[in-house]
Coordinates of C-alpha atoms and ligand atoms in Angstrom, one line a residue:
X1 CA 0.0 0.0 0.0
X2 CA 1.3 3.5 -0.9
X3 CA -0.7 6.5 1.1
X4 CA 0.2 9.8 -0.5
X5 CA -0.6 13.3 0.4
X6 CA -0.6 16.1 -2.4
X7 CA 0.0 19.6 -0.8
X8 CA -2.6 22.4 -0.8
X9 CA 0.5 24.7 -2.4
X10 CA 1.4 22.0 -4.6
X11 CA -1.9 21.6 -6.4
X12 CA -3.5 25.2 -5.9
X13 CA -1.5 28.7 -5.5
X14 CA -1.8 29.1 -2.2
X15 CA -1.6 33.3 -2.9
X16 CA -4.4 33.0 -4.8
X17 CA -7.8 31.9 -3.7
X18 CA -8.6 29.1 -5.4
X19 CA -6.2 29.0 -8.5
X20 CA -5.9 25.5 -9.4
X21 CA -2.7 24.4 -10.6
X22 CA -5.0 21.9 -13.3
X23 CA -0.9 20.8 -14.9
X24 CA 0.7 19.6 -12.0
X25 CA -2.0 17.6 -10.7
X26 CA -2.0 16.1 -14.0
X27 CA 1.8 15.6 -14.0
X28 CA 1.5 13.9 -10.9
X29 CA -1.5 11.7 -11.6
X30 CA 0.4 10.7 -14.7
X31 CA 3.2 8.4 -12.0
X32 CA 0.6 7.6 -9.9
X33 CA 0.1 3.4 -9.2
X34 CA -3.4 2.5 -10.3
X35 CA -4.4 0.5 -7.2
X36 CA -2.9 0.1 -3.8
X37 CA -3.0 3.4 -3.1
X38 CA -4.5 6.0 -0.9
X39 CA -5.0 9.4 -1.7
X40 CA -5.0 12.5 0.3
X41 CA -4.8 16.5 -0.8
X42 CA -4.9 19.8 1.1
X43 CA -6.6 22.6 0.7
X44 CA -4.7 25.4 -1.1
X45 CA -6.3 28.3 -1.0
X46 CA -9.5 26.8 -1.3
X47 CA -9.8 25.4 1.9
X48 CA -6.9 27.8 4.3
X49 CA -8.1 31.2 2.9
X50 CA -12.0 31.8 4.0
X51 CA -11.4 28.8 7.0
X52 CA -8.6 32.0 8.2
X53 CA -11.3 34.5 7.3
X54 CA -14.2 33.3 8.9
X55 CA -12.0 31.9 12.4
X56 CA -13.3 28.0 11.9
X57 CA -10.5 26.5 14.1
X58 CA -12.1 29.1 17.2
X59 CA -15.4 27.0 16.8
X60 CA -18.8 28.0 16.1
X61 CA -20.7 31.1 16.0
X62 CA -23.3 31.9 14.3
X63 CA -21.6 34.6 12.2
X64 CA -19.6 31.8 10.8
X65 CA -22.0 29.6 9.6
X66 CA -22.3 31.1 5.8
X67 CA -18.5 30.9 5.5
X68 CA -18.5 27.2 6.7
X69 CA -20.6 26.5 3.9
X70 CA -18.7 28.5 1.3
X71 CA -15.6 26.1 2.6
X72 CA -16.8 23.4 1.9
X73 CA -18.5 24.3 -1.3
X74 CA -15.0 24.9 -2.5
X75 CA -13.1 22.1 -1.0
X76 CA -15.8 19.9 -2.9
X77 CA -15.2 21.9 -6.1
X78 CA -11.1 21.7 -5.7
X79 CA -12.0 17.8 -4.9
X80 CA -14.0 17.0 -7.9
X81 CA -11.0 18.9 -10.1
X82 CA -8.4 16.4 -8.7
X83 CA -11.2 13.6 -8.8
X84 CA -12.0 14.2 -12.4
X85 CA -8.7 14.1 -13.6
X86 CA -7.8 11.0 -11.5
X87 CA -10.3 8.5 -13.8
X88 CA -9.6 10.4 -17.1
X89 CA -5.7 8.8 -15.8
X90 CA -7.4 5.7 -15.5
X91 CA -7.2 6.0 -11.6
X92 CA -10.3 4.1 -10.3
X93 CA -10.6 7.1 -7.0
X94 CA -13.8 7.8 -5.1
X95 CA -14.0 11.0 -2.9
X96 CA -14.3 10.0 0.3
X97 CA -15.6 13.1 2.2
X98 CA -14.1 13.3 5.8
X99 CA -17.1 16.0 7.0
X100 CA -20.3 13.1 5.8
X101 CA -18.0 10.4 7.4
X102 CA -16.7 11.3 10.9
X103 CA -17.6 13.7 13.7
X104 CA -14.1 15.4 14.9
X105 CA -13.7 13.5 18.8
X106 CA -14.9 10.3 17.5
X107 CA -11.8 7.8 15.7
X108 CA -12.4 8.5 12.2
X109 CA -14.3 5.6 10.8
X110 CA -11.7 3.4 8.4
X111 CA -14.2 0.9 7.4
X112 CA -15.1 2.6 4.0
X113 CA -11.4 3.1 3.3
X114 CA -11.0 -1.1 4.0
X115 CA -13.9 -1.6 1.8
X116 CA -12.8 0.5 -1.4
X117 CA -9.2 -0.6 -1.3
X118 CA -10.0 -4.3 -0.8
X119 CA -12.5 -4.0 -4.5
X120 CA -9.3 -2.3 -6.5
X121 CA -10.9 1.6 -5.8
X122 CA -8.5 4.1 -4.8
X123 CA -10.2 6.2 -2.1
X124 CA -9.5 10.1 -2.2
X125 CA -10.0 12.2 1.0
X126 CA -9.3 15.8 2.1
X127 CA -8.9 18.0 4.0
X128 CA -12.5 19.8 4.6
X129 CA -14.6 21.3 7.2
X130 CA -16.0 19.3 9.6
X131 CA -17.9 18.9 12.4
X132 CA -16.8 18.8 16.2
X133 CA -18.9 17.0 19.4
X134 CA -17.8 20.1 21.3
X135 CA -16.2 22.7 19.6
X136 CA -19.4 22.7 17.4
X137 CA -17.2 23.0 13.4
X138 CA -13.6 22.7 13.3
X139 CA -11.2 22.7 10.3
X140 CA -9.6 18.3 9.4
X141 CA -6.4 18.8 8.0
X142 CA -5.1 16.6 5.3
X143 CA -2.3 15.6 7.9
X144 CA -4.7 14.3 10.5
X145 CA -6.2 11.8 7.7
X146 CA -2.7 11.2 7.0
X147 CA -1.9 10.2 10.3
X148 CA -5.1 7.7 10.6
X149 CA -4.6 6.4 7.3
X150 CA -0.6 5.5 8.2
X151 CA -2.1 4.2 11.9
X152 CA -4.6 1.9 10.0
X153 CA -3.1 0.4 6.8
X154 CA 0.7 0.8 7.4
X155 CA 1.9 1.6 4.1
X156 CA 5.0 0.4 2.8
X157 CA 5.8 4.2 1.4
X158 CA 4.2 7.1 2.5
X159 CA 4.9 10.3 0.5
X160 CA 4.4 14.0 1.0
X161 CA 3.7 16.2 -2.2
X162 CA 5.2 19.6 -1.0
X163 CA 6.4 23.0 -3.1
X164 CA 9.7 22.4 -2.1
X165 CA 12.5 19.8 -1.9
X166 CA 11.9 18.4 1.4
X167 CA 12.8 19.4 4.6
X168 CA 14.7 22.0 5.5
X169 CA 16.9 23.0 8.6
X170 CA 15.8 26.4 8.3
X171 CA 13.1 28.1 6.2
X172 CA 13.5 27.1 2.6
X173 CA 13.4 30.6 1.7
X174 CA 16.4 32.1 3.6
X175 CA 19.4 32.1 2.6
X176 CA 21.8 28.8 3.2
X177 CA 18.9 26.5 3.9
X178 CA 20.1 23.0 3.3
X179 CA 17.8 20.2 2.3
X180 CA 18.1 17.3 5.2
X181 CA 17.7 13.9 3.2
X182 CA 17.7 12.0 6.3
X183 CA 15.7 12.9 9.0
X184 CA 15.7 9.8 12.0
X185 CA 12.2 9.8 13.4
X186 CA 13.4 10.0 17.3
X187 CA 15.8 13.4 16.8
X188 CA 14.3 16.3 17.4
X189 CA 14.9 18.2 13.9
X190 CA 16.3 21.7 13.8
X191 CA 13.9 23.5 11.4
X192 CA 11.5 26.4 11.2
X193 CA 8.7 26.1 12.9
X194 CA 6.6 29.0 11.1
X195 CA 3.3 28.9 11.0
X196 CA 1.0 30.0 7.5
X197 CA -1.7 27.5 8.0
X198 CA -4.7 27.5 9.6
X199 CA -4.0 23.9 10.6
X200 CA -0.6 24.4 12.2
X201 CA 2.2 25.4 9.6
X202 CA 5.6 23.1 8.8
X203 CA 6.0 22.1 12.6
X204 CA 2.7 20.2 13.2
X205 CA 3.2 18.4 9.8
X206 CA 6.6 17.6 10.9
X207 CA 5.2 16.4 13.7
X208 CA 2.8 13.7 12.1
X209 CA 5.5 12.9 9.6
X210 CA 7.5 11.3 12.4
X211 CA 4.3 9.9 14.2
X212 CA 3.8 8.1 10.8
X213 CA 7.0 6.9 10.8
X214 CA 6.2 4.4 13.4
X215 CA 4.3 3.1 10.5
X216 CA 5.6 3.4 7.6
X217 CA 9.0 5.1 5.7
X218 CA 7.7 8.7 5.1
X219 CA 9.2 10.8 1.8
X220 CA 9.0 14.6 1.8
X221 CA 9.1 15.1 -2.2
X222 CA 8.8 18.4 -4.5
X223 CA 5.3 17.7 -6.0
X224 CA 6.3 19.8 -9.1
X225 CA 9.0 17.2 -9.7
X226 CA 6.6 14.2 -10.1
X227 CA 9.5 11.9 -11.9
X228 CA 11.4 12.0 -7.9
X229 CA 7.8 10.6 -6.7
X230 CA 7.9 8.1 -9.6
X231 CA 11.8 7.1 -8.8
X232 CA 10.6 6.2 -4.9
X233 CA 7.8 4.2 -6.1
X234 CA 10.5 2.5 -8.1
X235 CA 12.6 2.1 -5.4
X236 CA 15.4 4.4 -6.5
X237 CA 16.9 7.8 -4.9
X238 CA 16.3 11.0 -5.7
X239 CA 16.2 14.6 -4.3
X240 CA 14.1 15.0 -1.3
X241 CA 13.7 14.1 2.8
X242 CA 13.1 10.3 4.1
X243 CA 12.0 10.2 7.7
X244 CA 13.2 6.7 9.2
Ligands
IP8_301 O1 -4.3 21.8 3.8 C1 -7.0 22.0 5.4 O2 -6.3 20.9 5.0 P1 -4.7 20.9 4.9 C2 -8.4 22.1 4.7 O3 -4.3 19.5 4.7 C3 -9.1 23.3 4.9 O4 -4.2 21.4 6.2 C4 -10.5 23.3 4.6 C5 -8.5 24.5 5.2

């Protein structure tokens, strides 16, 4: 099994709400295995833009209720972009809806995910809106689902679809950054820990990367390279971060 996440910036431009990057997705559906495989994507600036707007990760309020909507309106829309160009690949995906399957404080339920993979489907989640036994709405990040999925069906390969090479020790964008290739899942790792998303930035993915490397060997790859995702499927090495 191969569980794979593709990056809100990799497959929208996160500057711009909700510009789809319609090519890369493409690119990257083009190396994708056709079965045993679970598929997970972001939110771009179709999901992280109004959820920062309208304050979803504070809980409800009425005020809100409009723009939780309008969230998941476009996370659906951003979902049936990837999905359609998934089959027209040949990739047998079904959207799997986290917000119509789980309520956030209750285990997400895997059975659907058992029952699609074991009939040849690849199942296709996200990261949405959804709703939370206390808190009343909440934002589920792709990297929760992530973490469930890893917990659950212990891939062989678990791969992160990011905008850049991998992990950094510092922030990619200053000067002298230096791509770590090797990351060992019980040292601490020196990197930035700034935060741009509404669900927690580079430091809580980090974080869930090495969780799910108790599962599984985790790869942090540059989704606009899809030929280094297609060389670790392979089996072969390429530019990028492997968390053992
Ligand atoms: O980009 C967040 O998912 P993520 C989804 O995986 C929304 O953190 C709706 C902001």
């Amino acid at each position: 099994m191969i569980l794979i996440k593709m990056g809100g910036s990799v497959i929208s431009d996160k500057g711009k709400y909700k510009k789809f990057r319609e090519e890369t997705v493409r690119r990257i559906a083009g190396v994708l295995p056709k079965k045993e495989l679970l598929l997970v994507h972001g939110g771009g600036s179709f999901g992280h833009v109004l959820a920062h707007k309208y304050r979803i990760r504070e809980g409800y309020e009425k005020w809100k209720i409009l723009g939780f909507s309008e969230i998941g309106r476009d996370m659906e829309e951003l979902n049936l972009k990837i999905l359609k160009i998934l089959i027209e690949e040949k990739i047998p995906a079904v959207s799997i809806p986290p917000h119509a399957l789980f309520l956030m404080g209750d285990e997400p339920n895997m059975d659907i995910f058992h029952f699609a993979v074991d009939l040849d489907f690849v199942p296709l989640t996200f990261g949405d809106i959804i709703f939370h036994r206390s808190k009343g709405i909440e934002i589920c990040s792709g990297d929760y689902l992530m973490l469930h999925l890893a917990r659950e069906f212990k891939p062989e390969k678990t791969i992160f679809l990011t905008d850049v090479d991998g992990i950094y020790d510092k922030d990619p964008g200053e000067p002298g950054a230096k791509l770590i290739s090797v990351l060992e899942r019980n040292v601490e790792p020196e990197t930035s820990t700034k935060v741009k998303d509404v669900t927690g930035g580079i430091a809580y993915k980090i974080e869930i990367m090495r969780e799910i490397a108790r599962y599984s060997k985790v790869y942090v790859l540059n989704g606009f390279h899809p030929e280094r995702m297609k060389k670790v499927l392979d089996g072969e090495e390429t530019i990028g971060t492997v968390i053992i």
